[in-house]
Amino acid sequence: MTEQSIYRHLREFRDAFDKPDPLTWPEISHGQLLMMMSPKKQHQLVAHRLRVQLEPQLGGDLVLMLETDMEDAALGILRIPDLVVIDEEEATAANDTINPRRSHLVIEVVSRSNPDNDYQGKLRDYPAMGVPHYLIVDPRDGTAVHHWAASTRAGTPAYDNRQHYTFGETVTIRDWKIDTETLPLYSPETGL
């Protein structure tokens, strides 16, 4: 069985899948379905605050999508970014998924249940998929990391550049500014 035929089978299974609570829709990467817990409210609060800041800066030809399938079928990868900036034209295209090579920025808010998905799996997949800017926001420790300039090192896609931030600093990506001071940390008392 080829990688693409495995992907097609997984994609068909996913499309017919009845999502059990409290899981999100599965992602697909490297021949595996990846099941995640549904985001908790504090995760969603961070994503909301990022959206509220970023949307007014985008202008009329760009839109910010939330938790939308982004697929590179040739690579056998389907990811669901927390937030992704795309052209309005891509948002209104006939297909059901976002073409990652037409994205401008992907933002992932690190979940408590599976941080390796953002720091390893997606950091491996996004440069391969052609995502130009990837921002990881981590409310566990109040940090953010901006990755950009995808290239191939020793045959493996990776980002050549990264910039680390701590909450309180302003993240600048292209002309967009994200004030991390307004982002909450995960609360150890509530477990959110």
GROMACS .gro file of N, CA and C in nm, residues 44-54 181-184:
model
   45
   44GLN      N    1  -0.954   2.810   2.435
   44GLN     CA    2  -1.039   2.884   2.345
   44GLN      C    3  -1.037   3.034   2.375
   45LEU      N    4  -1.020   3.071   2.502
   45LEU     CA    5  -1.008   3.213   2.537
   45LEU      C    6  -0.882   3.273   2.476
   46VAL      N    7  -0.771   3.201   2.482
   46VAL     CA    8  -0.647   3.248   2.420
   46VAL      C    9  -0.668   3.264   2.269
   47ALA      N   10  -0.729   3.163   2.205
   47ALA     CA   11  -0.755   3.171   2.061
   47ALA      C   12  -0.847   3.289   2.029
   48HIS      N   13  -0.947   3.312   2.112
   48HIS     CA   14  -1.039   3.424   2.090
   48HIS      C   15  -0.964   3.557   2.098
   49ARG      N   16  -0.880   3.574   2.200
   49ARG     CA   17  -0.806   3.700   2.214
   49ARG      C   18  -0.709   3.723   2.099
   50LEU      N   19  -0.650   3.617   2.049
   50LEU     CA   20  -0.564   3.630   1.932
   50LEU      C   21  -0.646   3.674   1.810
   51ARG      N   22  -0.762   3.612   1.793
   51ARG     CA   23  -0.849   3.647   1.680
   51ARG      C   24  -0.893   3.793   1.688
   52VAL      N   25  -0.936   3.838   1.806
   52VAL     CA   26  -0.984   3.975   1.824
   52VAL      C   27  -0.874   4.076   1.790
   53GLN      N   28  -0.750   4.044   1.825
   53GLN     CA   29  -0.638   4.133   1.794
   53GLN      C   30  -0.603   4.133   1.646
   54LEU      N   31  -0.603   4.016   1.586
   54LEU     CA   32  -0.550   4.001   1.451
   54LEU      C   33  -0.648   4.043   1.343
  181GLU      N   34   0.053   4.036   2.607
  181GLU     CA   35   0.022   4.073   2.746
  181GLU      C   36  -0.123   4.041   2.781
  182THR      N   37  -0.211   4.041   2.682
  182THR     CA   38  -0.352   4.015   2.707
  182THR      C   39  -0.386   3.866   2.709
  183LEU      N   40  -0.289   3.781   2.686
  183LEU     CA   41  -0.316   3.637   2.680
  183LEU      C   42  -0.303   3.576   2.819
  184PRO      N   43  -0.404   3.498   2.860
  184PRO     CA   44  -0.397   3.438   2.994
  184PRO      C   45  -0.310   3.312   2.995
   0.00000   0.00000   0.00000
